[in-house]
Amino acid sequence: MGLLPIHEHLAELWTIRERRALTDEEQADFEHCLAVNASHCRRLANLYNMSLLASMTDDTEWHHEICGKIEKLDGTPPAFRGKNGQI
């Protein structure tokens, strides 16, 4: 998994937080980014587990379907995509 925009923004807010207290708006943004990141990680973990199960049961079609979903999620989290899937 590469560096996602959410991770870049979290790093920015973390750096600011190290120098001074976050404003209320920045704190809300920080918490939102953490929630989006956690949700993204949970979705990927679930797909990785299903991929393992598909592999262990020799269900090639299901495994390919899950791998396709993993590839889509390994990009930008849904909260950062537009209506047509673009950033």
Coordinates of C-alpha atoms in Angstrom, one line a residue:
M1 CA 0.0 0.0 0.0
G2 CA 1.4 3.3 -1.0
L3 CA 1.2 6.7 0.7
L4 CA -2.4 7.9 0.5
P5 CA -3.6 11.6 0.6
I6 CA -5.1 10.8 4.0
H7 CA -1.7 9.8 5.4
E8 CA -0.1 12.9 4.0
H9 CA -2.7 15.1 5.7
L10 CA -2.4 13.2 8.9
A11 CA 1.4 13.8 8.8
E12 CA 0.8 17.5 8.2
L13 CA -1.6 17.8 11.2
W14 CA 0.7 15.7 13.4
T15 CA 3.6 18.0 12.6
I16 CA 1.5 21.1 13.4
R17 CA 0.4 19.4 16.6
E18 CA 4.0 18.9 17.6
R19 CA 4.6 22.6 17.4
R20 CA 1.4 24.0 18.8
A21 CA -2.1 23.0 19.8
L22 CA -4.4 22.3 16.9
T23 CA -7.3 24.7 16.3
D24 CA -10.8 23.3 16.8
E25 CA -11.1 23.0 13.1
E26 CA -7.7 21.2 12.7
Q27 CA -8.6 18.9 15.6
A28 CA -11.9 18.0 14.0
D29 CA -10.0 17.4 10.7
F30 CA -7.4 15.3 12.5
E31 CA -10.1 13.1 14.1
H32 CA -11.9 12.8 10.8
C33 CA -8.7 11.7 9.1
L34 CA -8.0 9.1 11.8
A35 CA -11.6 7.7 11.4
V36 CA -11.3 7.5 7.6
N37 CA -7.9 5.8 7.9
A38 CA -9.2 3.3 10.4
S39 CA -12.2 2.5 8.2
H40 CA -9.9 2.1 5.2
C41 CA -7.6 -0.3 7.1
R42 CA -10.6 -2.4 8.4
R43 CA -11.9 -2.7 4.8
L44 CA -8.5 -3.9 3.5
A45 CA -8.0 -6.3 6.4
N46 CA -11.4 -7.8 5.8
L47 CA -10.6 -8.2 2.1
Y48 CA -7.2 -9.8 2.9
N49 CA -8.9 -12.3 5.2
M50 CA -11.5 -13.1 2.6
S51 CA -8.7 -13.5 0.0
L52 CA -7.0 -16.0 2.2
L53 CA -10.2 -17.9 2.7
A54 CA -10.9 -18.0 -1.0
S55 CA -7.3 -19.2 -1.6
M56 CA -7.6 -21.9 1.0
T57 CA -10.9 -23.1 -0.5
D58 CA -9.5 -23.0 -4.0
D59 CA -12.3 -20.6 -5.1
T60 CA -10.4 -19.0 -7.9
E61 CA -13.3 -16.8 -9.2
W62 CA -14.0 -15.4 -5.8
H63 CA -10.3 -14.9 -5.1
H64 CA -9.9 -12.9 -8.4
E65 CA -13.0 -10.8 -7.4
I66 CA -11.6 -10.0 -4.0
C67 CA -8.1 -9.2 -5.4
G68 CA -9.8 -6.7 -7.8
K69 CA -11.5 -5.1 -4.8
I70 CA -8.2 -4.9 -2.9
E71 CA -6.5 -3.3 -5.9
K72 CA -9.3 -0.6 -6.0
L73 CA -8.9 0.1 -2.2
D74 CA -5.1 0.2 -2.3
G75 CA -5.5 3.5 -4.1
T76 CA -7.4 6.5 -2.6
P77 CA -9.9 5.9 0.2
P78 CA -13.5 6.6 -0.8
A79 CA -13.7 9.8 1.3
F80 CA -11.1 11.4 -1.1
R81 CA -12.7 10.2 -4.4
G82 CA -15.1 12.2 -6.5
K83 CA -18.4 10.9 -8.0
N84 CA -16.6 9.4 -10.9
G85 CA -13.9 7.8 -8.7
Q86 CA -11.3 10.4 -9.5
I87 CA -9.3 12.3 -6.9

